[in-house]
CSV table of C-alpha atoms (C1' of nucleotides) in Angstrom, one decimal:
chain,number,residue,atom,x,y,z
A,1,MET,CA,-3.8,-16.8,15.0
A,2,SER,CA,-0.4,-15.8,15.9
A,3,GLU,CA,0.1,-13.1,18.4
A,4,LEU,CA,2.0,-10.1,17.8
A,5,ASP,CA,4.6,-9.0,20.2
A,6,ARG,CA,6.1,-5.4,20.6
A,7,ILE,CA,8.8,-6.1,17.9
A,8,ASP,CA,6.3,-7.5,15.3
A,9,ARG,CA,4.3,-4.4,15.8
A,10,HIS,CA,7.4,-2.2,15.4
A,11,ILE,CA,8.3,-4.1,12.3
A,12,LEU,CA,4.8,-3.7,10.8
A,13,ASN,CA,4.6,0.0,11.5
A,14,ILE,CA,7.9,0.6,9.9
A,15,LEU,CA,7.1,-1.5,6.7
A,16,GLN,CA,3.8,0.1,6.5
A,17,GLN,CA,5.4,3.5,6.1
A,18,ASP,CA,8.3,2.2,3.9
A,19,SER,CA,8.8,-1.3,2.8
A,20,SER,CA,11.7,-0.4,0.5
A,21,ILE,CA,14.4,-0.3,3.3
A,22,SER,CA,16.7,-3.1,3.5
A,23,ASN,CA,16.5,-5.9,6.1
A,24,VAL,CA,19.7,-4.7,7.8
A,25,VAL,CA,18.3,-1.2,8.3
A,26,LEU,CA,15.0,-2.7,9.6
A,27,ALA,CA,16.9,-5.0,11.9
A,28,ASP,CA,18.8,-2.2,13.3
A,29,GLN,CA,15.8,-0.1,13.9
A,30,VAL,CA,14.0,-2.8,15.8
A,31,GLY,CA,17.1,-4.0,17.6
A,32,LEU,CA,17.5,-7.4,16.3
A,33,SER,CA,20.2,-9.2,14.1
A,34,PRO,CA,19.4,-9.3,10.5
A,35,PRO,CA,18.6,-13.1,10.3
A,36,ALA,CA,16.4,-12.8,13.4
A,37,CYS,CA,14.5,-9.8,11.9
A,38,LEU,CA,14.2,-11.6,8.5
A,39,ARG,CA,12.6,-14.5,10.0
A,40,ARG,CA,9.9,-12.3,11.6
A,41,VAL,CA,9.2,-10.5,8.4
A,42,ASN,CA,8.8,-13.8,6.5
A,43,ARG,CA,6.5,-15.2,9.3
A,44,LEU,CA,4.4,-12.2,9.0
A,45,ARG,CA,4.1,-12.6,5.2
A,46,GLU,CA,3.5,-16.3,5.4
A,47,ALA,CA,0.5,-15.7,7.9
A,48,GLY,CA,-0.9,-13.1,5.4
A,49,ILE,CA,-0.7,-10.3,8.0
A,50,ILE,CA,1.4,-8.5,5.4
A,51,TYR,CA,-0.6,-9.5,2.3
A,52,ALA,CA,1.4,-7.3,-0.3
A,53,GLU,CA,4.2,-4.9,-0.7
A,54,VAL,CA,3.3,-2.4,-3.4
A,55,ALA,CA,4.4,1.0,-4.8
A,56,LEU,CA,2.0,3.9,-4.6
A,57,LEU,CA,1.6,6.2,-7.5
A,58,ASP,CA,0.7,9.9,-7.4
A,59,PRO,CA,-2.5,9.6,-9.4
A,60,LYS,CA,-2.4,13.3,-10.6
A,61,LYS,CA,1.1,12.7,-12.0
A,62,VAL,CA,-0.1,9.8,-14.0
A,63,GLY,CA,-3.3,11.6,-15.5
A,64,TYR,CA,-5.9,10.3,-12.9
A,65,GLN,CA,-7.4,13.5,-11.6
A,66,LEU,CA,-10.9,12.3,-10.7
A,67,ASN,CA,-12.1,10.3,-7.7
A,68,VAL,CA,-15.9,9.4,-7.5
A,69,ILE,CA,-17.4,8.1,-4.6
A,70,VAL,CA,-20.6,6.0,-5.7
A,71,GLU,CA,-23.3,5.1,-3.2
A,72,VAL,CA,-25.3,2.2,-4.6
A,73,GLU,CA,-28.7,0.9,-3.6
A,74,LEU,CA,-29.8,-2.4,-5.0
A,75,GLU,CA,-33.2,-4.2,-5.0
A,76,ARG,CA,-33.6,-5.5,-1.4
A,77,ASP,CA,-35.6,-8.6,-2.2
A,78,ARG,CA,-32.7,-10.4,-4.1
A,79,PRO,CA,-29.8,-10.9,-1.8
A,80,ASP,CA,-28.6,-13.6,-4.1
A,81,LEU,CA,-28.0,-10.8,-6.7
A,82,TYR,CA,-25.3,-9.1,-4.4
A,83,ASP,CA,-22.7,-11.5,-5.5
A,84,GLN,CA,-23.4,-10.8,-9.1
A,85,PHE,CA,-22.8,-7.1,-8.4
A,86,LYS,CA,-19.7,-7.8,-6.3
A,87,ARG,CA,-18.3,-9.8,-9.3
A,88,LYS,CA,-19.0,-7.0,-11.7
A,89,VAL,CA,-17.3,-4.6,-9.3
A,90,LEU,CA,-14.2,-6.7,-8.8
A,91,ALA,CA,-13.8,-7.1,-12.5
A,92,ALA,CA,-14.1,-3.3,-13.2
A,93,GLU,CA,-10.7,-1.7,-13.2
A,94,GLU,CA,-11.9,1.8,-12.5
A,95,VAL,CA,-13.3,0.6,-9.0
A,96,THR,CA,-10.4,0.7,-6.7
A,97,GLN,CA,-12.5,0.1,-3.5
A,98,CYS,CA,-15.9,-1.5,-2.7
A,99,TYR,CA,-17.5,-1.4,0.8
A,100,GLN,CA,-20.7,-3.3,1.5
A,101,VAL,CA,-22.5,-1.1,4.2
A,102,THR,CA,-25.6,-1.3,6.3
A,103,GLY,CA,-28.6,1.0,6.1
A,104,GLU,CA,-30.2,2.6,3.1
A,105,VAL,CA,-27.2,2.3,1.0
A,106,ASP,CA,-25.8,-1.1,0.1
A,107,PHE,CA,-22.3,-0.5,-1.4
A,108,ILE,CA,-19.9,2.5,-1.5
A,109,LEU,CA,-17.6,2.5,-4.3
A,110,VAL,CA,-14.4,4.5,-4.9
A,111,VAL,CA,-13.9,5.0,-8.5
A,112,VAL,CA,-10.6,6.3,-9.9
A,113,VAL,CA,-10.6,7.8,-13.5
A,114,PRO,CA,-8.6,10.2,-15.6
A,115,ASP,CA,-11.8,12.5,-16.4
A,116,MET,CA,-15.5,12.7,-16.6
A,117,GLN,CA,-15.7,11.0,-19.9
A,118,ALA,CA,-14.0,8.0,-18.4
A,119,TYR,CA,-16.4,8.1,-15.7
A,120,GLU,CA,-19.5,8.2,-18.0
A,121,ALA,CA,-18.1,5.2,-19.8
A,122,PHE,CA,-17.9,3.3,-16.3
A,123,ILE,CA,-21.5,4.2,-15.5
A,124,GLN,CA,-22.8,3.1,-19.0
A,125,ARG,CA,-20.8,-0.1,-18.7
A,126,VAL,CA,-21.2,-1.1,-15.2
A,127,LEU,CA,-23.9,0.7,-13.5
A,128,TYR,CA,-26.7,1.2,-16.1
A,129,THR,CA,-26.4,-2.5,-17.2
A,130,GLU,CA,-27.1,-3.7,-13.6
A,131,ALA,CA,-30.6,-5.0,-13.6
A,132,ASN,CA,-30.6,-5.2,-9.8
A,133,MET,CA,-29.7,-1.5,-9.4
A,134,ARG,CA,-32.3,0.7,-7.6
A,135,LYS,CA,-30.4,3.8,-7.7
A,136,PHE,CA,-27.0,5.3,-7.3
A,137,ARG,CA,-25.5,8.7,-6.3
A,138,SER,CA,-22.0,10.0,-7.6
A,139,LEU,CA,-20.1,12.4,-5.3
A,140,ILE,CA,-17.4,13.9,-7.5
A,141,SER,CA,-13.9,14.7,-5.9
A,142,LEU,CA,-11.1,16.6,-7.2
A,143,ASN,CA,-9.3,16.6,-4.0
A,144,ARG,CA,-7.9,14.0,-1.9
A,145,PRO,CA,-6.4,15.5,1.2
A,146,LYS,CA,-5.6,12.3,2.8
A,147,PHE,CA,-4.8,8.7,1.6
A,148,GLU,CA,-3.2,6.4,4.1
A,149,THR,CA,-2.8,2.6,3.8
A,150,ALA,CA,-1.3,2.2,7.2
A,151,ILE,CA,-2.9,0.9,10.2
A,152,MET,CA,-0.7,1.9,13.1
A,153,LEU,CA,-0.3,-0.8,15.8
B,1,MET,CA,6.2,16.6,-16.3
B,2,SER,CA,8.0,13.7,-17.6
B,3,GLU,CA,6.6,11.4,-20.3
B,4,LEU,CA,6.1,7.7,-19.6
B,5,ASP,CA,7.2,5.3,-22.3
B,6,ARG,CA,5.9,1.8,-22.6
B,7,ILE,CA,8.8,0.4,-20.3
B,8,ASP,CA,8.2,2.8,-17.7
B,9,ARG,CA,4.5,2.1,-17.6
B,10,HIS,CA,5.5,-1.7,-17.4
B,11,ILE,CA,7.6,-1.0,-14.4
B,12,LEU,CA,5.0,0.9,-12.7
B,13,ASN,CA,2.3,-1.8,-13.3
B,14,ILE,CA,4.5,-4.5,-12.0
B,15,LEU,CA,5.7,-2.5,-8.9
B,16,GLN,CA,2.1,-1.4,-8.2
B,17,GLN,CA,1.3,-5.1,-7.7
B,18,ASP,CA,4.6,-6.2,-6.1
B,19,SER,CA,7.3,-3.9,-5.0
B,20,SER,CA,9.3,-6.6,-3.0
B,21,ILE,CA,10.7,-8.1,-6.2
B,22,SER,CA,14.3,-7.7,-6.8
B,23,ASN,CA,15.7,-5.4,-9.5
B,24,VAL,CA,17.2,-8.2,-11.5
B,25,VAL,CA,13.8,-9.9,-11.8
B,26,LEU,CA,12.0,-6.6,-12.6
B,27,ALA,CA,14.8,-5.9,-15.2
B,28,ASP,CA,14.3,-9.2,-16.9
B,29,GLN,CA,10.4,-8.9,-16.9
B,30,VAL,CA,10.7,-5.5,-18.7
B,31,GLY,CA,13.6,-6.5,-21.0
B,32,LEU,CA,16.4,-4.3,-19.7
B,33,SER,CA,19.6,-4.8,-17.9
B,34,PRO,CA,19.5,-4.4,-14.1
B,35,PRO,CA,21.5,-1.1,-13.9
B,36,ALA,CA,19.2,0.6,-16.8
B,37,CYS,CA,16.2,-0.7,-15.1
B,38,LEU,CA,17.3,0.8,-11.6
B,39,ARG,CA,18.0,4.1,-13.1
B,40,ARG,CA,14.4,4.2,-14.5
B,41,VAL,CA,13.1,3.2,-11.1
B,42,ASN,CA,15.1,5.8,-9.2
B,43,ARG,CA,14.0,8.4,-11.8
B,44,LEU,CA,10.3,7.5,-11.1
B,45,ARG,CA,10.8,7.9,-7.3
B,46,GLU,CA,12.6,11.2,-7.7
B,47,ALA,CA,9.8,12.6,-9.9
B,48,GLY,CA,7.4,11.6,-7.2
B,49,ILE,CA,5.5,9.3,-9.5
B,50,ILE,CA,6.3,6.6,-7.4
B,51,TYR,CA,5.7,8.5,-4.0
B,52,ALA,CA,6.0,5.5,-1.6
B,53,GLU,CA,6.5,1.7,-1.2
B,54,VAL,CA,4.6,0.3,1.5
B,55,ALA,CA,3.4,-3.0,3.2
B,56,LEU,CA,-0.3,-3.7,3.1
B,57,LEU,CA,-1.8,-5.4,6.2
B,58,ASP,CA,-4.9,-7.6,6.4
B,59,PRO,CA,-7.0,-5.4,8.7
B,60,LYS,CA,-8.9,-8.3,10.2
B,61,LYS,CA,-5.7,-10.2,11.1
B,62,VAL,CA,-4.6,-7.2,13.0
B,63,GLY,CA,-7.9,-6.6,14.6
B,64,TYR,CA,-9.3,-3.8,12.6
B,65,GLN,CA,-12.8,-5.2,11.6
B,66,LEU,CA,-14.7,-2.2,11.1
B,67,ASN,CA,-14.7,0.5,8.2
B,68,VAL,CA,-17.0,3.5,8.4
B,69,ILE,CA,-17.5,5.8,5.6
B,70,VAL,CA,-18.5,9.2,6.9
B,71,GLU,CA,-20.4,11.8,4.9
B,72,VAL,CA,-19.7,15.3,6.4
B,73,GLU,CA,-21.6,18.5,5.7
B,74,LEU,CA,-20.0,21.8,6.9
B,75,GLU,CA,-21.5,25.2,7.4
B,76,ARG,CA,-21.3,26.7,3.8
B,77,ASP,CA,-20.7,30.3,4.7
B,78,ARG,CA,-17.4,29.8,6.0
B,79,PRO,CA,-15.0,28.4,3.5
B,80,ASP,CA,-12.1,29.4,5.7
B,81,LEU,CA,-13.1,26.7,8.2
B,82,TYR,CA,-12.6,24.0,5.5
B,83,ASP,CA,-8.9,24.2,6.3
B,84,GLN,CA,-9.5,23.8,10.1
B,85,PHE,CA,-11.5,20.6,9.5
B,86,LYS,CA,-8.9,19.3,7.0
B,87,ARG,CA,-6.1,19.7,9.6
B,88,LYS,CA,-8.1,18.0,12.1
B,89,VAL,CA,-8.8,15.0,9.8
B,90,LEU,CA,-5.2,14.7,8.9
B,91,ALA,CA,-4.2,14.6,12.6
B,92,ALA,CA,-6.8,11.8,13.2
B,93,GLU,CA,-5.2,8.3,12.9
B,94,GLU,CA,-8.5,6.7,12.5
B,95,VAL,CA,-9.3,8.6,9.3
B,96,THR,CA,-7.3,6.8,6.4
B,97,GLN,CA,-8.8,8.7,3.6
B,98,CYS,CA,-10.4,11.9,3.0
B,99,TYR,CA,-12.2,13.1,-0.1
B,100,GLN,CA,-13.2,16.7,-0.6
B,101,VAL,CA,-16.5,16.4,-2.7
B,102,THR,CA,-18.9,18.6,-4.6
B,103,GLY,CA,-22.7,18.7,-4.1
B,104,GLU,CA,-24.7,18.4,-0.7
B,105,VAL,CA,-21.8,16.5,1.0
B,106,ASP,CA,-18.6,18.3,1.5
B,107,PHE,CA,-16.2,15.6,2.7
B,108,ILE,CA,-16.1,11.7,2.6
B,109,LEU,CA,-14.0,10.2,5.3
B,110,VAL,CA,-13.1,6.6,5.3
B,111,VAL,CA,-12.4,5.5,9.0
B,112,VAL,CA,-10.7,2.3,10.0
B,113,VAL,CA,-11.1,1.2,13.7
B,114,PRO,CA,-11.1,-2.1,15.7
B,115,ASP,CA,-14.8,-1.8,16.9
B,116,MET,CA,-17.7,0.4,17.4
B,117,GLN,CA,-16.3,1.6,20.8
B,118,ALA,CA,-13.2,3.1,18.8
B,119,TYR,CA,-15.6,4.6,16.4
B,120,GLU,CA,-17.8,6.3,19.0
B,121,ALA,CA,-14.6,7.7,20.7
B,122,PHE,CA,-13.5,8.9,17.2
B,123,ILE,CA,-16.9,10.7,16.8
B,124,GLN,CA,-16.6,12.3,20.3
B,125,ARG,CA,-13.2,13.5,19.7
B,126,VAL,CA,-13.2,14.6,16.1
B,127,LEU,CA,-16.7,15.1,15.0
B,128,TYR,CA,-18.9,16.4,17.7
B,129,THR,CA,-16.1,18.9,18.7
B,130,GLU,CA,-16.2,20.4,15.1
B,131,ALA,CA,-18.1,23.9,15.5
B,132,ASN,CA,-18.4,24.0,11.8
B,133,MET,CA,-20.3,20.7,11.5
B,134,ARG,CA,-23.8,20.9,10.1
B,135,LYS,CA,-24.3,17.1,10.1
B,136,PHE,CA,-22.8,13.8,9.3
B,137,ARG,CA,-23.9,10.3,8.2
B,138,SER,CA,-22.1,7.2,9.2
B,139,LEU,CA,-22.2,4.1,6.7
B,140,ILE,CA,-20.9,1.1,8.7
B,141,SER,CA,-19.1,-1.6,6.7
B,142,LEU,CA,-18.0,-5.2,8.0
B,143,ASN,CA,-17.1,-6.0,4.4
B,144,ARG,CA,-14.5,-4.7,2.0
B,145,PRO,CA,-14.8,-7.0,-1.1
B,146,LYS,CA,-12.3,-4.9,-2.9
B,147,PHE,CA,-9.3,-2.7,-2.0
B,148,GLU,CA,-6.8,-1.8,-4.6
B,149,THR,CA,-4.1,0.8,-4.7
B,150,ALA,CA,-2.9,0.4,-8.2
B,151,ILE,CA,-3.8,2.6,-11.1
B,152,MET,CA,-3.1,0.2,-14.2
B,153,LEU,CA,-1.4,2.2,-17.0
C,1,DC,C1',21.8,1.2,-22.5
C,2,DG,C1',25.0,-2.7,-21.5
C,3,DT,C1',29.2,-5.0,-19.3
C,4,DG,C1',32.1,-6.2,-15.5
C,5,DA,C1',33.7,-5.5,-10.9
C,6,DA,C1',33.3,-3.8,-6.1
C,7,DA,C1',30.3,-3.1,-2.2
C,8,DT,C1',26.1,-4.7,0.3
C,9,DA,C1',22.5,-7.4,1.4
C,10,DT,C1',20.1,-11.7,1.7
C,11,DG,C1',19.8,-16.2,3.3
C,12,DT,C1',21.6,-20.8,5.5
C,13,DA,C1',23.7,-23.4,9.1
C,14,DT,C1',25.2,-23.8,13.3
C,15,DC,C1',25.5,-22.7,18.0
C,16,DG,C1',24.2,-20.6,22.4
C,17,DT,C1',20.6,-18.9,25.6
D,1,DA,C1',11.6,-21.3,20.9
D,2,DC,C1',14.3,-17.4,19.6
D,3,DG,C1',18.4,-14.9,18.8
D,4,DA,C1',23.5,-14.2,17.3
D,5,DT,C1',27.5,-15.1,14.6
D,6,DA,C1',29.8,-16.6,10.6
D,7,DC,C1',29.9,-18.0,6.0
D,8,DA,C1',27.9,-18.7,1.2
D,9,DT,C1',25.0,-16.8,-2.3
D,10,DA,C1',22.8,-13.1,-4.6
D,11,DT,C1',21.8,-8.4,-5.5
D,12,DT,C1',22.6,-3.5,-5.8
D,13,DT,C1',25.5,-0.1,-7.5
D,14,DC,C1',29.4,2.3,-9.7
D,15,DA,C1',32.8,3.2,-13.5
D,16,DC,C1',33.4,3.0,-18.0
D,17,DG,C1',32.5,2.0,-22.9
DNA sequence: CGTGAAATATGTATCGT
DNA sequence: ACGATACATATTTCACG
């Protein structure tokens, strides 16, 4: 795995906040010529360190007002069924994030939907049909005071 | 609030998956001339519908192996202290996401750190020093099977 | 919204350290 | 191995119809 020097980290910190800046501006900010800077950025992309560049939308402005954090407990004696559940979660568009956790709870899901009706539909389609489900708990959120994708290096 | 037509939604869906494509390619994919397409993208940016364009890093490749979902319960009789807690959370770099939820739990935090030591340091600095804290529960995750930022329209 | 032209940016080749 | 300069190609952006 490639080591990241000070300039690479500087580039990553900037692009994590704003990837729409031109390479010439980026190069200037990190103190390199544009070609030298571009080579580094391309190297970081090829290494998969930068795995995507995306536009972030304001959920409320596109009618997605509701976040639900779901704690899921599966039957413990069937670890092979974990993969089945994972596949279902990956296929469900409403689930934006899934964390496999240790302890009483097995998975945490972050579900983003327009309203309660859409959430009920999700429960019916994905959770109630899961044979392996022991129980789940839904934590409803209308407010997301913080949402950062950046890891500052 | 501005209405989104079919082409705007198409643009948003594409840019949520890859915002690094050139405007000419985007224009071609949605069936517009480049200037017409760029005018729409800029309109979406100015309306705050697109609120950021960012590079996403692979956490493991930059040494951030650990996600912790934290359920926080505060003292109920002091709703004014919610804001104090929110400010602390906004200032804490380890907290990448914060959801205010209804029910027994008051907040869900998503904390991203390199290792347990960094998490312990976070707990000491942010959670144990919170006078308003009733209790919290940490759900440790070494696996994040899904992480999507897109809302498909 | 589209066309065409001017201004910028990106990407390549080559050289120097 | 890495960065800088200069040049060629491509894209962004403006004015106008």
